CSV table of C-alpha atoms in Angstrom, one decimal:
chain,number,residue,atom,x,y,z
A,28,MET,CA,4.8,1.0,-0.3
A,29,MET,CA,1.8,2.4,-0.3
A,30,VAL,CA,-1.7,4.3,2.0
A,31,ALA,CA,-5.2,3.8,2.4
A,32,PRO,CA,-6.8,7.3,2.3
A,33,THR,CA,-10.0,6.0,4.0
A,34,PRO,CA,-13.4,8.1,4.4
A,35,PRO,CA,-12.6,9.5,8.7
A,36,PRO,CA,-13.2,6.8,10.9
A,37,VAL,CA,-16.2,7.0,12.8
A,38,ALA,CA,-17.5,5.6,15.9
A,39,VAL,CA,-19.5,3.5,16.2
A,40,SER,CA,-22.4,2.9,19.6
A,41,ALA,CA,-22.1,-0.9,19.0
A,42,ALA,CA,-18.8,-1.3,20.2
A,43,PRO,CA,-16.1,0.9,22.0
A,44,LYS,CA,-13.5,3.5,21.7
A,45,SER,CA,-10.5,1.3,22.1
A,46,ARG,CA,-11.0,-0.6,19.5
A,47,LEU,CA,-11.3,2.7,16.4
A,48,GLY,CA,-8.1,3.5,18.7
A,49,SER,CA,-6.9,-0.5,17.8
A,50,VAL,CA,-7.2,0.4,14.5
A,51,ASP,CA,-5.5,3.4,13.6
A,52,LEU,CA,-2.4,2.6,15.7
A,53,ILE,CA,-2.5,-0.2,13.1
A,54,ARG,CA,-2.5,1.8,10.3
A,55,GLY,CA,-0.8,4.5,11.5
A,56,ALA,CA,2.2,1.7,12.1
A,57,ALA,CA,1.6,1.5,8.2
A,58,MET,CA,2.3,4.4,7.4
A,59,VAL,CA,5.7,4.8,9.7
A,60,LEU,CA,6.7,1.5,8.0
A,61,MET,CA,5.7,2.6,4.5
A,62,ALA,CA,8.1,5.4,4.7
A,63,ILE,CA,10.9,3.3,5.3
A,64,ASP,CA,10.9,1.9,1.8
A,65,HIS,CA,10.3,5.1,-0.1
A,66,VAL,CA,13.4,6.4,1.6
A,67,ARG,CA,15.3,3.3,0.3
A,68,VAL,CA,14.0,4.4,-3.2
A,69,TYR,CA,16.0,7.6,-3.4
A,70,SER,CA,18.8,5.6,-1.5
A,71,GLY,CA,19.8,3.3,-4.2
A,72,VAL,CA,20.0,0.3,-1.6
A,73,PRO,CA,18.2,-2.9,-4.1
A,74,PRO,CA,14.5,-4.0,-3.4
A,75,GLY,CA,15.0,-6.9,-1.1
A,76,GLY,CA,18.5,-8.9,-1.3
A,77,PRO,CA,21.0,-12.0,0.2
A,78,THR,CA,21.6,-9.9,3.9
A,79,PRO,CA,19.2,-9.7,6.4
A,80,GLY,CA,19.3,-5.8,6.5
A,81,VAL,CA,18.5,-5.1,3.1
A,82,PHE,CA,16.3,-8.1,2.6
A,83,PHE,CA,14.3,-7.4,5.8
A,84,THR,CA,14.3,-3.7,5.4
A,85,ARG,CA,11.9,-4.7,1.8
A,86,TRP,CA,10.0,-7.5,3.5
A,87,ILE,CA,8.6,-5.2,6.5
A,88,THR,CA,6.7,-3.0,4.6
A,89,HIS,CA,5.3,-5.5,2.5
A,90,PHE,CA,2.7,-5.2,5.3
A,91,CYS,CA,1.8,-1.4,4.6
A,92,ALA,CA,-0.4,-1.3,1.2
A,93,PRO,CA,-2.2,-4.4,2.6
A,94,ALA,CA,-3.2,-2.8,5.6
A,95,PHE,CA,-4.2,0.8,4.1
A,96,ILE,CA,-7.0,-1.8,1.2
A,97,PHE,CA,-8.2,-3.9,4.0
A,98,LEU,CA,-8.8,-1.1,6.5
A,99,ALA,CA,-10.2,1.4,4.1
A,100,GLY,CA,-13.1,-1.9,3.4
A,101,THR,CA,-13.4,-1.5,6.8
A,102,SER,CA,-13.8,2.4,6.7
A,103,ILE,CA,-16.7,2.3,4.3
A,104,PHE,CA,-18.3,0.6,6.3
A,105,LEU,CA,-18.3,2.0,9.6
A,106,TYR,CA,-18.8,4.9,7.5
A,107,GLY,CA,-21.9,4.1,6.1
A,108,ARG,CA,-22.8,3.1,8.9
A,109,ARG,CA,-23.5,6.4,10.0
A,110,HIS,CA,-23.8,8.8,6.8
A,111,ALA,CA,-26.4,8.7,3.8
A,112,GLY,CA,-25.0,9.3,0.0
A,113,VAL,CA,-21.9,6.8,0.7
A,114,SER,CA,-21.6,5.9,-3.4
A,115,ARG,CA,-21.6,9.2,-4.0
A,116,TYR,CA,-19.1,10.1,-2.0
A,117,LEU,CA,-16.9,7.2,-2.9
A,118,LEU,CA,-17.4,8.1,-6.9
A,119,ILE,CA,-16.4,11.5,-6.1
A,120,ARG,CA,-13.2,10.8,-3.7
A,121,GLY,CA,-12.1,7.5,-6.3
A,122,ALA,CA,-11.5,10.0,-8.7
A,123,TRP,CA,-9.5,12.6,-7.2
A,124,LEU,CA,-7.5,9.9,-5.4
A,125,ILE,CA,-6.6,9.1,-9.2
A,126,PHE,CA,-6.1,12.8,-10.2
A,127,LEU,CA,-4.0,13.4,-7.4
A,128,GLU,CA,-1.8,10.3,-8.4
A,129,PHE,CA,-1.2,11.2,-11.9
A,130,THR,CA,-0.4,15.3,-11.3
A,131,PHE,CA,1.2,15.8,-7.5
A,132,LEU,CA,2.3,12.4,-6.9
A,133,ARG,CA,3.7,12.2,-10.6
A,134,VAL,CA,5.5,15.4,-9.6
A,135,ALA,CA,6.7,14.9,-6.0
A,136,TRP,CA,8.1,11.1,-7.1
A,137,THR,CA,10.4,12.4,-9.6
A,138,PHE,CA,10.5,16.2,-9.2
A,139,ASN,CA,10.4,16.7,-13.4
A,140,PHE,CA,7.7,16.9,-15.2
A,141,ASP,CA,8.4,15.0,-18.6
A,142,PHE,CA,4.2,13.2,-18.1
A,143,LEU,CA,4.7,12.3,-21.7
A,144,HIS,CA,7.3,9.6,-20.9
A,145,TYR,CA,6.5,8.2,-17.7
A,146,GLU,CA,3.4,7.5,-15.8
A,147,MET,CA,2.9,5.8,-12.8
A,148,ALA,CA,-0.4,3.6,-11.1
A,149,GLY,CA,0.8,3.4,-8.0
A,150,VAL,CA,-1.4,1.8,-4.6
A,151,ILE,CA,-3.2,5.7,-4.5
A,152,TRP,CA,-4.6,4.6,-8.0
A,153,VAL,CA,-5.5,1.3,-7.3
A,154,ILE,CA,-7.3,2.3,-4.0
A,155,GLY,CA,-9.7,5.1,-7.0
A,156,CYS,CA,-9.7,2.6,-8.5
A,157,CYS,CA,-11.2,0.4,-5.9
A,158,MET,CA,-13.8,3.1,-4.4
A,159,ILE,CA,-15.2,3.2,-7.6
A,160,LEU,CA,-16.0,-0.1,-7.6
A,161,MET,CA,-17.1,0.0,-4.3
A,162,ALA,CA,-19.1,2.5,-5.5
A,163,GLY,CA,-21.0,0.0,-7.0
A,164,LEU,CA,-20.6,-3.1,-4.6
A,165,VAL,CA,-21.8,-1.1,-1.2
A,166,LYS,CA,-25.8,-1.3,-2.8
A,167,LEU,CA,-25.1,-5.3,-2.4
A,168,PRO,CA,-25.8,-6.7,1.0
A,169,GLN,CA,-22.5,-6.4,3.1
A,170,ALA,CA,-22.2,-10.4,3.6
A,171,VAL,CA,-22.1,-11.6,0.0
A,172,VAL,CA,-19.6,-7.9,-0.4
A,173,GLY,CA,-17.6,-10.0,1.7
A,174,ALA,CA,-18.0,-12.5,0.3
A,175,LEU,CA,-16.8,-12.2,-2.8
A,176,GLY,CA,-13.5,-10.3,-1.5
A,177,VAL,CA,-13.0,-13.7,-0.5
A,178,VAL,CA,-13.8,-15.6,-3.4
A,179,ILE,CA,-11.0,-13.2,-5.4
A,180,ILE,CA,-8.2,-13.5,-3.4
A,181,ALA,CA,-8.7,-17.0,-2.9
A,182,ALA,CA,-9.5,-17.4,-6.2
A,183,HIS,CA,-6.8,-14.8,-8.3
A,184,ASN,CA,-3.9,-17.3,-8.8
A,185,LEU,CA,-5.8,-19.6,-10.9
A,186,MET,CA,-4.9,-17.3,-13.3
A,187,ASP,CA,-1.3,-18.4,-13.1
A,188,SER,CA,-0.6,-21.0,-15.0
A,189,PRO,CA,-1.9,-19.9,-18.5
A,190,LEU,CA,-0.2,-16.4,-17.7
A,191,GLY,CA,3.1,-17.0,-19.5
A,192,GLY,CA,1.5,-17.5,-22.7
A,193,LEU,CA,-0.4,-14.8,-22.1
A,194,LEU,CA,2.4,-12.7,-21.5
A,195,GLU,CA,4.0,-13.7,-25.0
A,196,GLY,CA,1.9,-12.0,-27.1
A,197,LEU,CA,0.1,-9.7,-24.6
A,198,ASP,CA,1.6,-6.3,-26.5
A,199,GLN,CA,-0.5,-7.8,-30.1
A,200,ASN,CA,-3.6,-7.8,-28.0
A,201,ARG,CA,-6.3,-5.0,-28.6
A,202,LEU,CA,-7.3,-5.5,-24.8
A,203,SER,CA,-3.5,-5.8,-23.5
A,204,GLY,CA,-4.2,-2.9,-21.2
A,205,LEU,CA,-6.5,-3.7,-19.9
A,206,TRP,CA,-4.9,-6.9,-18.9
A,207,LYS,CA,-2.1,-4.9,-17.8
A,208,ILE,CA,-4.9,-2.4,-15.6
A,209,PHE,CA,-7.1,-5.1,-14.0
A,210,TYR,CA,-4.2,-7.9,-13.2
A,211,VAL,CA,-1.0,-8.5,-14.6
A,212,GLY,CA,0.7,-5.1,-14.2
A,213,PHE,CA,4.3,-3.8,-14.8
A,214,PHE,CA,6.0,-7.4,-15.6
A,215,ALA,CA,3.8,-7.3,-18.7
A,216,GLY,CA,6.0,-3.7,-19.6
A,217,PRO,CA,4.1,-0.4,-19.8
A,218,ILE,CA,1.3,0.7,-21.5
A,219,GLN,CA,1.8,2.8,-24.7
A,220,PHE,CA,-0.5,5.0,-26.0
A,221,GLY,CA,0.3,6.1,-29.4
A,222,PRO,CA,4.0,5.8,-30.9
A,223,ASN,CA,5.3,9.1,-28.5
A,224,GLY,CA,4.0,8.0,-25.3
A,225,PRO,CA,2.5,8.8,-22.9
A,226,ASN,CA,3.8,5.7,-20.9
A,227,LEU,CA,2.1,4.3,-18.0
A,228,ILE,CA,3.7,1.7,-15.6
A,229,VAL,CA,1.0,-0.2,-13.6
A,230,LEU,CA,2.7,-1.1,-10.6
A,231,TYR,CA,-0.8,-2.0,-8.4
A,232,SER,CA,-3.2,-3.1,-10.8
A,233,ILE,CA,-7.0,-4.3,-9.6
A,234,ILE,CA,-7.2,-8.0,-9.1
A,235,PRO,CA,-7.4,-8.8,-6.3
A,236,TRP,CA,-7.1,-5.3,-4.5
A,237,ILE,CA,-11.0,-5.3,-5.2
A,238,GLY,CA,-10.6,-8.1,-3.5
A,239,VAL,CA,-9.0,-7.0,-0.6
A,240,MET,CA,-10.8,-3.7,0.3
A,241,ALA,CA,-14.3,-5.6,-0.8
A,242,ALA,CA,-12.9,-8.0,2.3
A,243,GLY,CA,-12.4,-5.5,4.9
A,244,TYR,CA,-16.2,-4.2,4.1
A,245,GLY,CA,-17.6,-7.5,5.3
A,246,PHE,CA,-14.4,-7.4,8.3
A,247,GLY,CA,-16.5,-3.9,9.6
A,248,ARG,CA,-19.9,-5.6,10.6
A,249,ILE,CA,-17.1,-8.0,13.2
A,250,LEU,CA,-15.4,-4.7,14.4
A,251,THR,CA,-19.2,-3.8,15.6
A,252,LEU,CA,-19.0,-6.5,18.1
A,253,GLU,CA,-19.0,-6.9,21.8
A,254,PRO,CA,-15.5,-7.1,22.4
A,255,ARG,CA,-15.4,-10.7,24.0
A,256,GLN,CA,-16.8,-11.9,20.4
A,257,ARG,CA,-14.8,-9.8,18.4
A,258,LYS,CA,-11.1,-10.9,19.7
A,259,MET,CA,-12.0,-14.1,19.1
A,260,LEU,CA,-13.6,-13.6,15.7
A,261,CYS,CA,-10.2,-11.7,15.2
A,262,LEU,CA,-7.4,-14.6,16.4
A,263,THR,CA,-9.7,-17.1,14.5
A,264,ILE,CA,-9.8,-15.7,11.1
A,265,GLY,CA,-5.6,-14.0,11.9
A,266,LEU,CA,-4.5,-17.0,13.3
A,267,SER,CA,-6.0,-19.7,10.5
A,268,ALA,CA,-5.1,-16.9,7.8
A,269,ILE,CA,-1.3,-17.5,8.6
A,270,GLY,CA,-1.6,-21.4,9.7
A,271,LEU,CA,-3.3,-21.7,5.8
A,272,PHE,CA,0.1,-19.1,4.6
A,273,LEU,CA,2.2,-21.9,6.2
A,274,LEU,CA,0.9,-24.8,4.5
A,275,LEU,CA,0.0,-23.8,1.1
A,276,ARG,CA,3.1,-21.6,1.4
A,277,GLY,CA,5.5,-24.7,2.6
A,278,PHE,CA,4.2,-27.2,0.5
A,279,ASN,CA,4.4,-24.5,-2.4
A,280,LEU,CA,0.6,-26.1,-2.7
A,281,TYR,CA,-1.2,-23.3,-4.7
A,282,GLY,CA,-0.9,-19.1,-4.3
A,283,ASP,CA,1.8,-17.9,-5.4
A,284,PRO,CA,3.0,-18.4,-9.1
A,285,ARG,CA,7.1,-18.5,-7.5
A,286,PRO,CA,8.2,-21.4,-5.7
A,287,TRP,CA,9.9,-20.9,-2.8
A,288,HIS,CA,12.4,-23.6,-3.2
A,289,ALA,CA,13.5,-22.5,-6.7
A,290,ALA,CA,13.7,-19.0,-5.7
A,291,GLY,CA,16.4,-21.0,-3.2
A,292,LEU,CA,18.1,-22.7,-5.7
A,293,GLY,CA,18.8,-19.5,-7.8
A,294,ARG,CA,18.3,-18.8,-10.6
A,295,ASN,CA,18.4,-16.5,-13.9
A,296,GLY,CA,21.3,-15.6,-12.9
A,297,MET,CA,20.8,-14.6,-9.3
A,298,PRO,CA,22.5,-15.9,-6.1
A,299,PRO,CA,20.4,-18.5,-4.0
A,300,MET,CA,18.6,-17.2,-1.6
A,301,PRO,CA,18.9,-18.7,2.0
A,302,PRO,CA,15.5,-20.6,2.7
A,303,LEU,CA,13.5,-18.5,4.7
A,304,PHE,CA,14.0,-15.5,3.0
A,305,ALA,CA,12.8,-17.5,-0.2
A,306,PHE,CA,10.2,-18.9,1.9
A,307,LEU,CA,9.3,-15.5,2.9
A,308,ASN,CA,10.1,-13.4,-0.6
A,309,THR,CA,5.9,-13.9,-1.7
A,310,THR,CA,4.9,-12.4,-5.0
A,311,LYS,CA,3.4,-8.9,-4.6
A,312,TYR,CA,2.5,-7.9,-8.3
A,313,PRO,CA,0.3,-9.3,-8.6
A,314,ALA,CA,-1.0,-10.4,-4.9
A,315,SER,CA,-0.3,-14.0,-4.7
A,316,LEU,CA,-2.9,-15.5,-2.1
A,317,SER,CA,0.1,-16.0,-0.5
A,318,PHE,CA,1.1,-12.9,0.3
A,319,LEU,CA,-2.3,-12.0,1.3
A,320,LEU,CA,-2.5,-14.4,4.0
A,321,MET,CA,1.1,-13.7,5.0
A,322,THR,CA,0.4,-10.2,5.4
A,323,LEU,CA,-3.2,-9.9,6.6
A,324,GLY,CA,-3.4,-12.7,8.7
A,325,PRO,CA,-0.6,-10.9,11.6
A,326,ILE,CA,-3.1,-7.8,10.8
A,327,ILE,CA,-6.2,-9.2,11.3
A,328,THR,CA,-4.7,-10.8,14.3
A,329,LEU,CA,-3.4,-7.7,15.9
A,330,ILE,CA,-6.5,-5.7,16.2
A,331,PRO,CA,-7.8,-7.2,19.3
A,332,LEU,CA,-4.8,-7.4,20.8
A,333,LEU,CA,-3.9,-3.5,20.3
A,334,GLU,CA,-7.2,-2.9,22.2
A,335,GLY,CA,-6.3,0.0,24.8
A,336,ALA,CA,-2.6,0.4,23.8
A,337,ASP,CA,-2.9,3.9,21.7
A,338,GLY,CA,-3.0,5.7,25.6
A,339,ARG,CA,0.6,4.6,25.6
A,340,VAL,CA,2.4,8.1,24.6
A,341,VAL,CA,4.6,6.0,21.7
A,342,ALA,CA,1.2,4.3,20.1
A,343,ARG,CA,-0.4,7.9,20.2
A,344,GLY,CA,2.2,9.5,18.0
A,345,ILE,CA,2.0,6.7,16.0
A,346,ALA,CA,-2.5,6.2,16.4
A,347,LEU,CA,-2.3,9.9,15.1
A,348,PHE,CA,-0.7,8.6,12.1
A,349,GLY,CA,-3.7,6.4,11.7
A,350,ARG,CA,-6.0,9.2,12.0
A,351,VAL,CA,-4.7,11.2,9.1
A,352,PRO,CA,-3.5,8.4,6.8
A,353,PHE,CA,-4.3,10.3,3.3
A,354,PHE,CA,-2.5,13.5,4.7
A,355,PHE,CA,0.2,11.6,5.7
A,356,TYR,CA,0.4,10.4,2.5
A,357,MET,CA,0.6,13.4,0.3
A,358,LEU,CA,3.5,15.0,1.7
A,359,HIS,CA,5.8,11.9,2.7
A,360,ILE,CA,6.9,11.9,-0.5
A,361,PRO,CA,8.0,15.2,-1.2
A,362,VAL,CA,9.7,15.0,1.8
A,363,ILE,CA,11.5,12.1,1.5
A,364,HIS,CA,12.6,13.3,-2.1
A,365,ALA,CA,13.6,16.7,-0.7
A,366,LEU,CA,16.0,15.8,2.2
A,367,ALA,CA,17.8,12.9,-0.6
A,368,LEU,CA,18.1,16.2,-1.9
A,369,VAL,CA,20.0,17.6,0.7
A,370,VAL,CA,21.9,13.4,1.1
A,371,SER,CA,23.3,14.0,-1.7
A,372,LYS,CA,24.2,17.4,-1.6
A,373,ILE,CA,26.3,17.0,1.6
A,374,ARG,CA,28.1,13.4,0.6
A,375,LEU,CA,28.5,14.4,-2.6
A,376,GLY,CA,28.9,17.8,-2.8
A,377,VAL,CA,26.6,18.0,-5.3
A,378,VAL,CA,22.6,17.2,-6.1
A,379,SER,CA,22.7,13.9,-8.0
A,380,PRO,CA,21.1,14.4,-11.5
A,381,TRP,CA,19.5,10.5,-10.9
A,382,LEU,CA,17.5,12.0,-7.7
A,383,PHE,CA,15.3,13.9,-11.1
A,384,THR,CA,14.9,10.7,-12.7
A,385,ASN,CA,11.6,8.5,-13.5
A,386,HIS,CA,11.2,7.1,-9.2
A,387,PRO,CA,10.2,5.1,-8.2
A,388,MET,CA,9.9,2.7,-11.1
A,389,GLY,CA,11.5,4.2,-14.2
A,390,ASN,CA,15.1,4.8,-12.6
A,391,PRO,CA,18.0,3.7,-14.1
A,392,GLU,CA,20.9,2.1,-11.7
A,393,ALA,CA,22.3,4.7,-8.8
A,394,PRO,CA,25.3,6.2,-10.2
A,395,GLU,CA,28.8,4.3,-8.8
A,396,GLY,CA,29.6,6.1,-5.3
A,397,TYR,CA,25.7,6.8,-4.4
A,398,VAL,CA,24.3,4.0,-2.8
A,399,TRP,CA,23.2,5.1,1.0
A,400,SER,CA,24.1,2.8,4.1
A,401,LEU,CA,21.5,0.8,5.5
A,402,PRO,CA,21.9,3.4,9.3
A,403,LEU,CA,21.8,6.7,6.8
A,404,LEU,CA,18.5,5.0,5.3
A,405,TYR,CA,16.7,4.2,8.8
A,406,PHE,CA,18.4,8.2,9.9
A,407,VAL,CA,16.9,9.7,6.9
A,408,TRP,CA,13.8,8.1,8.0
A,409,ALA,CA,13.7,9.0,11.6
A,410,ILE,CA,13.8,12.5,10.4
A,411,THR,CA,11.3,12.0,8.0
A,412,VAL,CA,8.9,10.5,10.5
A,413,ALA,CA,9.3,13.5,13.3
A,414,LEU,CA,8.5,16.0,10.5
A,415,LEU,CA,5.7,14.5,9.8
A,416,TYR,CA,4.6,14.3,12.9
A,417,LEU,CA,4.1,17.7,13.8
A,418,ALA,CA,2.5,18.5,9.8
A,419,CYS,CA,0.1,15.1,11.2
A,420,ARG,CA,-1.4,16.6,14.3
A,421,TRP,CA,-1.6,20.7,13.5
A,422,PHE,CA,-4.0,18.9,10.6
A,423,ALA,CA,-5.8,17.0,12.9
A,424,ALA,CA,-6.5,19.9,15.4
A,425,LEU,CA,-7.5,21.1,12.4
A,426,LYS,CA,-9.7,18.5,11.1
A,427,ALA,CA,-11.2,18.0,15.4
A,428,ARG,CA,-12.3,21.5,15.8
A,429,ARG,CA,-13.7,22.2,12.1
A,430,ASN,CA,-16.3,20.4,10.0
A,431,ASP,CA,-15.2,21.8,6.5
A,432,TRP,CA,-16.9,19.7,3.2
A,433,TRP,CA,-12.9,19.3,2.0
A,434,LEU,CA,-12.1,18.1,4.8
A,435,PRO,CA,-13.0,14.4,4.6
A,436,TYR,CA,-11.5,14.1,0.9
A,437,LEU,CA,-7.8,15.0,2.6
């Protein structure tokens, strides 16, 4: 459920232009898929469920945040090869993203101004935090940064075994806020700043996402290699990640706090999941090793397979979104929210007050009779993508003909 607002990709002389086109295509596809989940937020359709339509409507969007954040790290590497002062750039951009998450995006999600009782640290927040941390990490050798990222991704689930005990007394711990920001996230409840608020819900904790961005930074070197070597390495890394996911998840060896066979049996009053759904229902908050292997493996595998595909008509349109990802993200939430108001007026005769509650994590359940059908959800999604294509085409053309200092920050 989310975008990678990255520095603009820069052509590298050592690699062909098509490589960057494949990255834009993957990033653009992730943007389009992300919009499905954000339409779902205002549709009242639950985030997953026992039917294939509902389950895969949510599951397919799991690839978005890993793609955004991993490729953001890659773009930082490519940007640094052609620009000086990358650390300063990352500090300013990171702070800018955090500011926008808690102001513009807060209002766009909710269409209310009750800042005192609800704030959400979403994907833009965590990308901003990770960029600030990367401002220091880019001073280290690239191989060290990449290795550190892989270690964080692989090892952070070692914290899962004591996590239950940590949560029990977390709110009485003076460091509870830091734990929630860096790892535990919203499952431990909001961070309360005083008895009367404001309350901050941490949807995306910094760990393991700083590891994903750092690994993407290390991966950037691979994208500068000659095509045959690049393809071989991408396929080796991507397919190995998929194989490791199947092994670890299949035998519940390590990498996810929720064994899939237990979810398949049903627990805590929830109906049992079909085995395939349970197997794919990995933990996203905080993102487990299984979740990241399941998503990053196919993403990395696709990079060489899509080289040159951005010349086709549909692919060109999708790649356009990948060239202006942050602009797309900032625009798509208020557009979707506004369309939801229109749908409510048409279907119910009134604009439901539920649409002005604290979406997407602080809102109550949708009122009776409100929930959309899946065909309506996808129809509104198609309208959203069409409207955003026109806006993104205009902005991409603006960036192509102008070089204003502020354009890289959008």
